[in-house]
CSV table of N, CA and C in Angstrom, one decimal:
chain,number,residue,atom,x,y,z
R,1,MET,N,96.4,-110.3,39.6
R,1,MET,CA,96.3,-109.1,40.5
R,1,MET,C,94.9,-109.0,40.9
R,2,ASP,N,94.7,-108.8,42.2
R,2,ASP,CA,93.3,-108.6,42.7
R,2,ASP,C,92.9,-107.1,42.7
R,3,THR,N,91.7,-106.8,42.9
R,3,THR,CA,91.2,-105.5,42.7
R,3,THR,C,91.6,-104.6,43.9
R,4,THR,N,91.9,-105.1,45.0
R,4,THR,CA,92.4,-104.2,46.1
R,4,THR,C,93.8,-103.7,45.9
R,5,SER,N,94.6,-104.4,45.2
R,5,SER,CA,96.0,-103.9,44.9
R,5,SER,C,95.9,-102.9,43.8
R,6,LEU,N,95.0,-103.1,42.9
R,6,LEU,CA,94.8,-102.1,41.8
R,6,LEU,C,94.4,-100.7,42.4
R,7,ALA,N,93.5,-100.7,43.3
R,7,ALA,CA,93.0,-99.5,43.9
R,7,ALA,C,94.2,-98.8,44.7
R,8,VAL,N,95.0,-99.6,45.3
R,8,VAL,CA,96.2,-99.0,46.0
R,8,VAL,C,97.2,-98.4,45.1
R,9,ASP,N,97.4,-99.1,44.0
R,9,ASP,CA,98.4,-98.7,43.0
R,9,ASP,C,98.0,-97.5,42.2
R,10,TYR,N,96.7,-97.2,42.1
R,10,TYR,CA,96.2,-96.0,41.3
R,10,TYR,C,95.3,-95.2,42.2
R,11,PRO,N,95.9,-94.3,43.0
R,11,PRO,CA,95.1,-93.5,43.9
R,11,PRO,C,94.2,-92.5,43.3
R,12,ALA,N,93.3,-91.8,44.0
R,12,ALA,CA,92.3,-90.9,43.5
R,12,ALA,C,92.9,-89.7,42.8
R,13,LEU,N,94.0,-89.2,43.3
R,13,LEU,CA,94.7,-88.1,42.6
R,13,LEU,C,95.1,-88.4,41.2
R,14,HIS,N,95.6,-89.7,41.0
R,14,HIS,CA,95.9,-90.1,39.7
R,14,HIS,C,94.7,-90.2,38.8
R,15,ILE,N,93.6,-90.6,39.3
R,15,ILE,CA,92.4,-90.7,38.5
R,15,ILE,C,91.9,-89.3,38.1
R,16,PHE,N,92.0,-88.4,39.1
R,16,PHE,CA,91.6,-87.0,38.7
R,16,PHE,C,92.6,-86.5,37.6
R,17,TRP,N,93.8,-86.7,37.8
R,17,TRP,CA,94.8,-86.2,36.8
R,17,TRP,C,94.6,-86.8,35.4
R,18,THR,N,94.3,-88.1,35.4
R,18,THR,CA,94.0,-88.8,34.1
R,18,THR,C,92.7,-88.2,33.5
R,19,MET,N,91.7,-87.9,34.3
R,19,MET,CA,90.5,-87.3,33.7
R,19,MET,C,90.7,-85.9,33.2
R,20,LEU,N,91.6,-85.2,33.9
R,20,LEU,CA,91.9,-83.8,33.4
R,20,LEU,C,92.7,-83.9,32.1
R,21,GLU,N,93.6,-84.8,32.0
R,21,GLU,CA,94.3,-85.0,30.7
R,21,GLU,C,93.4,-85.4,29.6
R,22,LEU,N,92.5,-86.3,29.9
R,22,LEU,CA,91.5,-86.7,28.8
R,22,LEU,C,90.7,-85.5,28.4
R,23,PHE,N,90.2,-84.7,29.3
R,23,PHE,CA,89.4,-83.5,29.0
R,23,PHE,C,90.2,-82.6,28.2
R,24,LEU,N,91.4,-82.3,28.5
R,24,LEU,CA,92.3,-81.4,27.7
R,24,LEU,C,92.6,-81.9,26.3
R,25,TRP,N,92.7,-83.3,26.2
R,25,TRP,CA,92.9,-83.9,24.9
R,25,TRP,C,91.7,-83.7,24.0
R,26,ILE,N,90.6,-83.9,24.6
R,26,ILE,CA,89.3,-83.7,23.8
R,26,ILE,C,89.2,-82.3,23.4
R,27,LEU,N,89.4,-81.4,24.3
R,27,LEU,CA,89.3,-79.9,24.1
R,27,LEU,C,90.3,-79.5,23.0
R,28,TRP,N,91.5,-80.1,23.0
R,28,TRP,CA,92.5,-79.8,22.0
R,28,TRP,C,92.0,-80.2,20.6
R,29,PHE,N,91.5,-81.5,20.5
R,29,PHE,CA,91.0,-81.9,19.2
R,29,PHE,C,89.8,-81.1,18.7
R,30,PHE,N,88.9,-80.7,19.6
R,30,PHE,CA,87.8,-79.8,19.2
R,30,PHE,C,88.3,-78.5,18.6
R,31,LEU,N,89.3,-77.9,19.3
R,31,LEU,CA,89.9,-76.6,18.8
R,31,LEU,C,90.6,-76.9,17.5
R,32,LEU,N,91.3,-78.0,17.3
R,32,LEU,CA,92.0,-78.3,16.1
R,32,LEU,C,91.0,-78.4,14.9
R,33,PHE,N,89.9,-79.1,15.1
R,33,PHE,CA,88.9,-79.3,14.1
R,33,PHE,C,88.2,-78.0,13.8
R,34,LYS,N,88.0,-77.2,14.8
R,34,LYS,CA,87.3,-75.9,14.6
R,34,LYS,C,88.2,-75.0,13.7
R,35,ILE,N,89.5,-75.0,14.0
R,35,ILE,CA,90.4,-74.2,13.2
R,35,ILE,C,90.5,-74.7,11.7
R,36,ILE,N,90.6,-76.0,11.6
R,36,ILE,CA,90.6,-76.6,10.2
R,36,ILE,C,89.4,-76.3,9.4
R,37,THR,N,88.2,-76.4,10.1
R,37,THR,CA,87.0,-76.0,9.5
R,37,THR,C,87.0,-74.5,9.1
R,38,ASP,N,87.5,-73.7,10.0
R,38,ASP,CA,87.5,-72.2,9.7
R,38,ASP,C,88.5,-71.9,8.5
R,39,ILE,N,89.6,-72.7,8.4
R,39,ILE,CA,90.5,-72.4,7.3
R,39,ILE,C,89.8,-72.7,6.0
R,40,PHE,N,89.0,-73.8,5.9
R,40,PHE,CA,88.3,-74.1,4.6
R,40,PHE,C,87.1,-73.1,4.4
R,41,ARG,N,86.5,-72.6,5.5
R,41,ARG,CA,85.3,-71.7,5.3
R,41,ARG,C,85.7,-70.3,5.0
R,42,SER,N,86.9,-69.9,5.2
R,42,SER,CA,87.4,-68.5,5.0
R,42,SER,C,87.4,-68.2,3.5
R,43,HIS,N,86.8,-67.2,3.1
R,43,HIS,CA,86.8,-66.7,1.7
R,43,HIS,C,87.9,-65.7,1.4
R,44,ASP,N,88.5,-65.2,2.4
R,44,ASP,CA,89.5,-64.2,2.2
R,44,ASP,C,90.9,-64.8,2.1
R,45,LEU,N,91.0,-66.1,2.2
R,45,LEU,CA,92.3,-66.8,2.0
R,45,LEU,C,92.3,-67.4,0.7
R,46,GLY,N,93.4,-67.4,0.0
R,46,GLY,CA,93.6,-68.1,-1.3
R,46,GLY,C,93.9,-69.5,-1.0
R,47,GLY,N,94.1,-70.2,-2.1
R,47,GLY,CA,94.4,-71.7,-2.0
R,47,GLY,C,95.7,-71.9,-1.3
R,48,TRP,N,96.8,-71.2,-1.7
R,48,TRP,CA,98.1,-71.4,-1.1
R,48,TRP,C,98.1,-71.0,0.3
R,49,ALA,N,97.4,-70.0,0.7
R,49,ALA,CA,97.3,-69.6,2.1
R,49,ALA,C,96.6,-70.7,2.9
R,50,LYS,N,95.5,-71.2,2.4
R,50,LYS,CA,94.8,-72.3,3.1
R,50,LYS,C,95.7,-73.5,3.2
R,51,ALA,N,96.4,-73.8,2.2
R,51,ALA,CA,97.3,-75.0,2.3
R,51,ALA,C,98.4,-74.7,3.3
R,52,GLY,N,99.0,-73.5,3.3
R,52,GLY,CA,100.0,-73.2,4.3
R,52,GLY,C,99.6,-73.3,5.7
R,53,TRP,N,98.4,-72.7,6.0
R,53,TRP,CA,97.8,-72.8,7.4
R,53,TRP,C,97.6,-74.2,7.7
R,54,LEU,N,97.0,-75.0,6.8
R,54,LEU,CA,96.7,-76.4,7.1
R,54,LEU,C,97.9,-77.2,7.4
R,55,VAL,N,99.0,-77.0,6.6
R,55,VAL,CA,100.3,-77.7,6.8
R,55,VAL,C,100.8,-77.3,8.2
R,56,LEU,N,100.8,-76.0,8.5
R,56,LEU,CA,101.3,-75.5,9.8
R,56,LEU,C,100.5,-76.1,11.0
R,57,VAL,N,99.2,-76.1,10.8
R,57,VAL,CA,98.4,-76.6,11.9
R,57,VAL,C,98.5,-78.2,12.1
R,58,ILE,N,98.7,-78.9,11.0
R,58,ILE,CA,98.9,-80.3,11.1
R,58,ILE,C,100.3,-80.8,11.5
R,59,LEU,N,101.3,-80.2,10.9
R,59,LEU,CA,102.7,-80.6,11.2
R,59,LEU,C,103.2,-80.1,12.5
R,60,LEU,N,102.9,-78.8,12.8
R,60,LEU,CA,103.3,-78.2,14.1
R,60,LEU,C,102.0,-77.8,14.9
R,61,PRO,N,101.3,-78.7,15.4
R,61,PRO,CA,99.9,-78.3,15.9
R,61,PRO,C,99.9,-77.2,17.0
R,62,LEU,N,100.8,-77.3,18.0
R,62,LEU,CA,100.8,-76.3,19.0
R,62,LEU,C,101.1,-74.9,18.5
R,63,ILE,N,102.2,-74.8,17.8
R,63,ILE,CA,102.6,-73.5,17.2
R,63,ILE,C,101.6,-73.1,16.2
R,64,GLY,N,101.1,-74.0,15.3
R,64,GLY,CA,100.2,-73.6,14.3
R,64,GLY,C,98.8,-73.1,14.8
R,65,VAL,N,98.3,-73.8,15.8
R,65,VAL,CA,97.0,-73.4,16.4
R,65,VAL,C,97.1,-72.1,17.1
R,66,LEU,N,98.2,-71.9,17.9
R,66,LEU,CA,98.4,-70.6,18.6
R,66,LEU,C,98.6,-69.5,17.6
R,67,ALA,N,99.4,-69.7,16.5
R,67,ALA,CA,99.6,-68.7,15.5
R,67,ALA,C,98.3,-68.3,14.8
R,68,TYR,N,97.5,-69.3,14.5
R,68,TYR,CA,96.2,-69.1,13.8
R,68,TYR,C,95.3,-68.3,14.7
R,69,LEU,N,95.2,-68.6,16.0
R,69,LEU,CA,94.3,-67.9,16.9
R,69,LEU,C,94.8,-66.5,17.1
R,70,ILE,N,96.1,-66.2,17.1
R,70,ILE,CA,96.6,-64.9,17.3
R,70,ILE,C,96.4,-64.1,16.0
R,71,ALA,N,96.7,-64.7,14.8
R,71,ALA,CA,96.6,-63.9,13.5
R,71,ALA,C,95.2,-63.8,13.0
R,72,ARG,N,94.3,-64.8,13.2
R,72,ARG,CA,93.0,-64.8,12.6
R,72,ARG,C,91.9,-65.0,13.5
R,73,GLY,N,92.1,-64.9,14.8
R,73,GLY,CA,91.1,-65.2,15.8
R,73,GLY,C,89.9,-64.3,15.7
R,74,GLN,N,90.1,-63.0,15.5
R,74,GLN,CA,88.9,-62.1,15.4
R,74,GLN,C,88.1,-62.4,14.2
R,75,SER,N,88.7,-62.6,13.1
R,75,SER,CA,88.0,-62.9,11.9
R,75,SER,C,87.3,-64.2,11.9
R,76,MET,N,87.9,-65.1,12.7
R,76,MET,CA,87.2,-66.4,12.9
R,76,MET,C,85.9,-66.2,13.7
R,77,GLY,N,85.9,-65.4,14.7
R,77,GLY,CA,84.6,-65.1,15.4
R,77,GLY,C,83.6,-64.4,14.5
R,78,LYS,N,84.1,-63.5,13.7
R,78,LYS,CA,83.1,-62.8,12.7
R,78,LYS,C,82.5,-63.8,11.8
R,79,ARG,N,83.3,-64.8,11.3
R,79,ARG,CA,82.8,-65.8,10.4
R,79,ARG,C,81.8,-66.7,11.1
R,80,ASP,N,82.0,-67.0,12.3
R,80,ASP,CA,81.0,-67.8,13.1
R,80,ASP,C,79.7,-67.0,13.2
R,81,VAL,N,79.8,-65.7,13.5
R,81,VAL,CA,78.5,-64.9,13.7
R,81,VAL,C,77.8,-64.9,12.3
R,82,GLU,N,78.5,-64.6,11.2
R,82,GLU,CA,77.9,-64.6,9.9
R,82,GLU,C,77.2,-65.9,9.6
R,83,GLN,N,77.9,-67.0,9.9
R,83,GLN,CA,77.3,-68.3,9.6
R,83,GLN,C,76.1,-68.5,10.4
R,84,ALA,N,76.1,-68.1,11.7
R,84,ALA,CA,74.9,-68.3,12.5
R,84,ALA,C,73.7,-67.4,12.0
R,85,GLN,N,74.0,-66.2,11.5
R,85,GLN,CA,73.0,-65.3,11.0
R,85,GLN,C,72.4,-65.9,9.7
R,86,GLN,N,73.3,-66.5,8.8
R,86,GLN,CA,72.8,-67.1,7.6
R,86,GLN,C,71.9,-68.3,7.9
R,87,THR,N,72.3,-69.1,8.9
R,87,THR,CA,71.6,-70.3,9.2
R,87,THR,C,70.2,-69.9,9.8
R,88,GLU,N,70.2,-68.8,10.6
R,88,GLU,CA,68.9,-68.4,11.2
R,88,GLU,C,68.0,-67.8,10.1
R,89,ALA,N,68.6,-67.0,9.2
R,89,ALA,CA,67.8,-66.5,8.1
R,89,ALA,C,67.2,-67.6,7.2
R,90,ALA,N,68.0,-68.6,6.9
R,90,ALA,CA,67.5,-69.8,6.1
R,90,ALA,C,66.4,-70.5,6.9
R,91,PHE,N,66.6,-70.7,8.2
R,91,PHE,CA,65.5,-71.3,9.0
R,91,PHE,C,64.2,-70.5,9.0
R,92,LYS,N,64.3,-69.2,9.2
R,92,LYS,CA,63.1,-68.4,9.2
R,92,LYS,C,62.4,-68.4,7.8
R,93,ALA,N,63.2,-68.4,6.7
R,93,ALA,CA,62.7,-68.5,5.4
R,93,ALA,C,62.0,-69.8,5.2
R,94,TYR,N,62.6,-70.9,5.7
R,94,TYR,CA,61.9,-72.2,5.6
R,94,TYR,C,60.6,-72.2,6.4
R,95,ILE,N,60.6,-71.7,7.6
R,95,ILE,CA,59.4,-71.6,8.4
R,95,ILE,C,58.3,-70.8,7.6
R,96,ARG,N,58.7,-69.7,7.1
R,96,ARG,CA,57.7,-68.9,6.3
R,96,ARG,C,57.2,-69.6,5.1
R,97,ASP,N,58.1,-70.3,4.4
R,97,ASP,CA,57.7,-71.1,3.3
R,97,ASP,C,56.8,-72.3,3.7
R,98,ALA,N,57.1,-73.0,4.8
R,98,ALA,CA,56.3,-74.1,5.2
R,98,ALA,C,55.0,-73.7,5.7
R,99,ALA,N,54.9,-72.5,6.4
R,99,ALA,CA,53.6,-72.1,6.9
R,99,ALA,C,52.7,-71.5,5.8
R,100,GLY,N,53.3,-71.1,4.7
R,100,GLY,CA,52.6,-70.6,3.6
R,100,GLY,C,52.5,-69.1,3.8
R,101,SER,N,52.5,-68.4,2.7
R,101,SER,CA,52.4,-66.9,2.7
R,101,SER,C,51.0,-66.4,2.5
R,102,GLY,N,50.0,-67.3,2.6
R,102,GLY,CA,48.7,-66.9,2.4
R,102,GLY,C,48.0,-67.6,1.2
R,103,PRO,N,46.7,-67.5,1.1
R,103,PRO,CA,46.1,-68.1,0.0
R,103,PRO,C,46.4,-67.4,-1.3
R,104,ALA,N,46.1,-68.1,-2.4
R,104,ALA,CA,46.4,-67.5,-3.7
R,104,ALA,C,45.5,-66.3,-4.0
R,105,PRO,N,46.0,-65.4,-4.9
R,105,PRO,CA,45.2,-64.2,-5.2
R,105,PRO,C,43.8,-64.6,-5.7
R,106,GLY,N,42.8,-64.0,-5.2
R,106,GLY,CA,41.4,-64.3,-5.6
R,106,GLY,C,40.7,-65.3,-4.8
R,107,ALA,N,41.5,-65.9,-3.8
R,107,ALA,CA,40.9,-66.9,-2.9
R,107,ALA,C,40.1,-66.2,-1.9
R,108,ALA,N,39.2,-66.9,-1.2
R,108,ALA,CA,38.4,-66.4,-0.1
R,108,ALA,C,39.3,-65.9,1.0
R,109,GLY,N,38.9,-64.9,1.7
R,109,GLY,CA,39.7,-64.4,2.8
R,109,GLY,C,40.4,-63.1,2.5
R,110,GLY,N,40.3,-62.6,1.3
R,110,GLY,CA,40.8,-61.3,1.0
R,110,GLY,C,42.3,-61.2,1.1
R,111,GLY,N,43.1,-62.3,0.8
R,111,GLY,CA,44.5,-62.2,0.9
R,111,GLY,C,45.1,-62.7,2.2
R,112,ARG,N,44.2,-62.9,3.2
R,112,ARG,CA,44.7,-63.4,4.5
R,112,ARG,C,44.9,-64.9,4.5
R,113,SER,N,45.7,-65.4,5.3
R,113,SER,CA,45.9,-66.9,5.3
R,113,SER,C,44.9,-67.5,6.2
R,114,HIS,N,44.6,-68.8,6.0
R,114,HIS,CA,43.7,-69.5,6.8
R,114,HIS,C,44.2,-69.7,8.2
R,115,VAL,N,45.5,-69.7,8.4
R,115,VAL,CA,46.1,-69.8,9.7
R,115,VAL,C,45.7,-68.6,10.6
R,116,ASP,N,45.7,-67.4,10.0
R,116,ASP,CA,45.3,-66.2,10.7
R,116,ASP,C,43.9,-66.2,11.1
R,117,ASP,N,43.0,-66.7,10.1
R,117,ASP,CA,41.6,-66.7,10.4
R,117,ASP,C,41.3,-67.7,11.5
R,118,LEU,N,42.0,-68.9,11.5
R,118,LEU,CA,41.8,-69.9,12.5
R,118,LEU,C,42.2,-69.4,13.9
R,119,ALA,N,43.3,-68.7,13.9
R,119,ALA,CA,43.8,-68.1,15.1
R,119,ALA,C,42.8,-67.1,15.7
R,120,LYS,N,42.2,-66.3,14.8
R,120,LYS,CA,41.2,-65.3,15.3
R,120,LYS,C,40.0,-66.0,15.8
R,121,LEU,N,39.6,-67.1,15.1
R,121,LEU,CA,38.4,-67.9,15.6
R,121,LEU,C,38.7,-68.5,17.0
R,122,ALA,N,39.9,-69.1,17.1
R,122,ALA,CA,40.2,-69.7,18.4
R,122,ALA,C,40.3,-68.6,19.5
R,123,ASP,N,40.7,-67.4,19.2
R,123,ASP,CA,40.8,-66.4,20.2
R,123,ASP,C,39.4,-65.9,20.6
R,124,LEU,N,38.5,-65.8,19.6
R,124,LEU,CA,37.1,-65.5,19.9
R,124,LEU,C,36.4,-66.6,20.7
R,125,LYS,N,36.7,-67.8,20.5
R,125,LYS,CA,36.2,-68.9,21.2
R,125,LYS,C,36.7,-68.9,22.7
R,126,GLU,N,38.0,-68.6,22.9
R,126,GLU,CA,38.5,-68.5,24.2
R,126,GLU,C,37.9,-67.4,25.0
R,127,LYS,N,37.7,-66.3,24.4
R,127,LYS,CA,37.1,-65.1,25.0
R,127,LYS,C,35.6,-65.3,25.3
R,128,GLY,N,35.0,-66.3,24.7
R,128,GLY,CA,33.6,-66.6,24.9
R,128,GLY,C,32.7,-65.8,24.0
R,129,ALA,N,33.2,-65.2,23.0
R,129,ALA,CA,32.4,-64.4,22.0
R,129,ALA,C,31.6,-65.3,21.1
R,130,ILE,N,32.1,-66.5,20.9
R,130,ILE,CA,31.3,-67.4,20.0
R,130,ILE,C,31.3,-68.7,20.8
R,131,SER,N,30.2,-69.5,20.5
R,131,SER,CA,30.1,-70.8,21.1
R,131,SER,C,30.9,-71.9,20.4
R,132,ASP,N,31.0,-73.1,21.0
R,132,ASP,CA,31.7,-74.2,20.4
R,132,ASP,C,31.1,-74.5,19.0
R,133,GLU,N,29.8,-74.5,18.9
R,133,GLU,CA,29.1,-74.9,17.7
R,133,GLU,C,29.4,-73.8,16.6
R,134,GLU,N,29.4,-72.5,17.0
R,134,GLU,CA,29.7,-71.5,16.0
R,134,GLU,C,31.2,-71.6,15.5
R,135,TYR,N,32.0,-71.9,16.5
R,135,TYR,CA,33.5,-72.1,16.2
R,135,TYR,C,33.6,-73.2,15.2
R,136,GLN,N,33.0,-74.3,15.4
R,136,GLN,CA,33.1,-75.5,14.6
R,136,GLN,C,32.6,-75.2,13.2
R,137,ARG,N,31.4,-74.5,13.1
R,137,ARG,CA,30.9,-74.2,11.8
R,137,ARG,C,31.8,-73.3,11.0
R,138,ALA,N,32.3,-72.2,11.7
R,138,ALA,CA,33.2,-71.3,11.0
R,138,ALA,C,34.5,-72.0,10.6
R,139,LYS,N,35.0,-72.9,11.4
R,139,LYS,CA,36.2,-73.6,11.1
R,139,LYS,C,36.0,-74.5,9.9
R,140,ASP,N,34.9,-75.2,9.9
R,140,ASP,CA,34.6,-76.1,8.7
R,140,ASP,C,34.4,-75.3,7.4
R,141,LYS,N,33.8,-74.1,7.5
R,141,LYS,CA,33.7,-73.2,6.4
R,141,LYS,C,35.0,-72.7,5.9
R,142,LEU,N,35.9,-72.4,6.8
R,142,LEU,CA,37.3,-71.9,6.3
R,142,LEU,C,38.1,-73.1,5.7
R,143,LEU,N,38.0,-74.3,6.2
R,143,LEU,CA,38.8,-75.3,5.7
R,143,LEU,C,38.2,-76.0,4.4
R,144,THR,N,37.0,-75.7,4.0
R,144,THR,CA,36.5,-76.2,2.8
R,144,THR,C,36.6,-75.3,1.6
């Protein structure tokens, strides 16, 4: 079979329809995995309820997914928001921990962190209040 007969046998509308079917197939699997993840993440469901929803979603996927979305769609959204908030809080805590909460008690700087002092020095240098040499000396003094 040559390529010209292949192009005639499969017109552009069929290509569009095939791409639409592929997109909907991928969308379906995404929704199915999202629901299965939500079933296991849900703390208000017991073990038997989780097993029941999982069996329903796997054995009768269309009915199971639609029933789950109707019955538990709102709580699914709330769990997503809670998860996002927990992730953001953990990320902020990690950033605070990585940046350091300041020098140890009794250290130079009166409880302020070196990062704050360096930021103030850089700001003074940008405004022209101190020269490059003064900035470098103060920076070296802070870092030693």
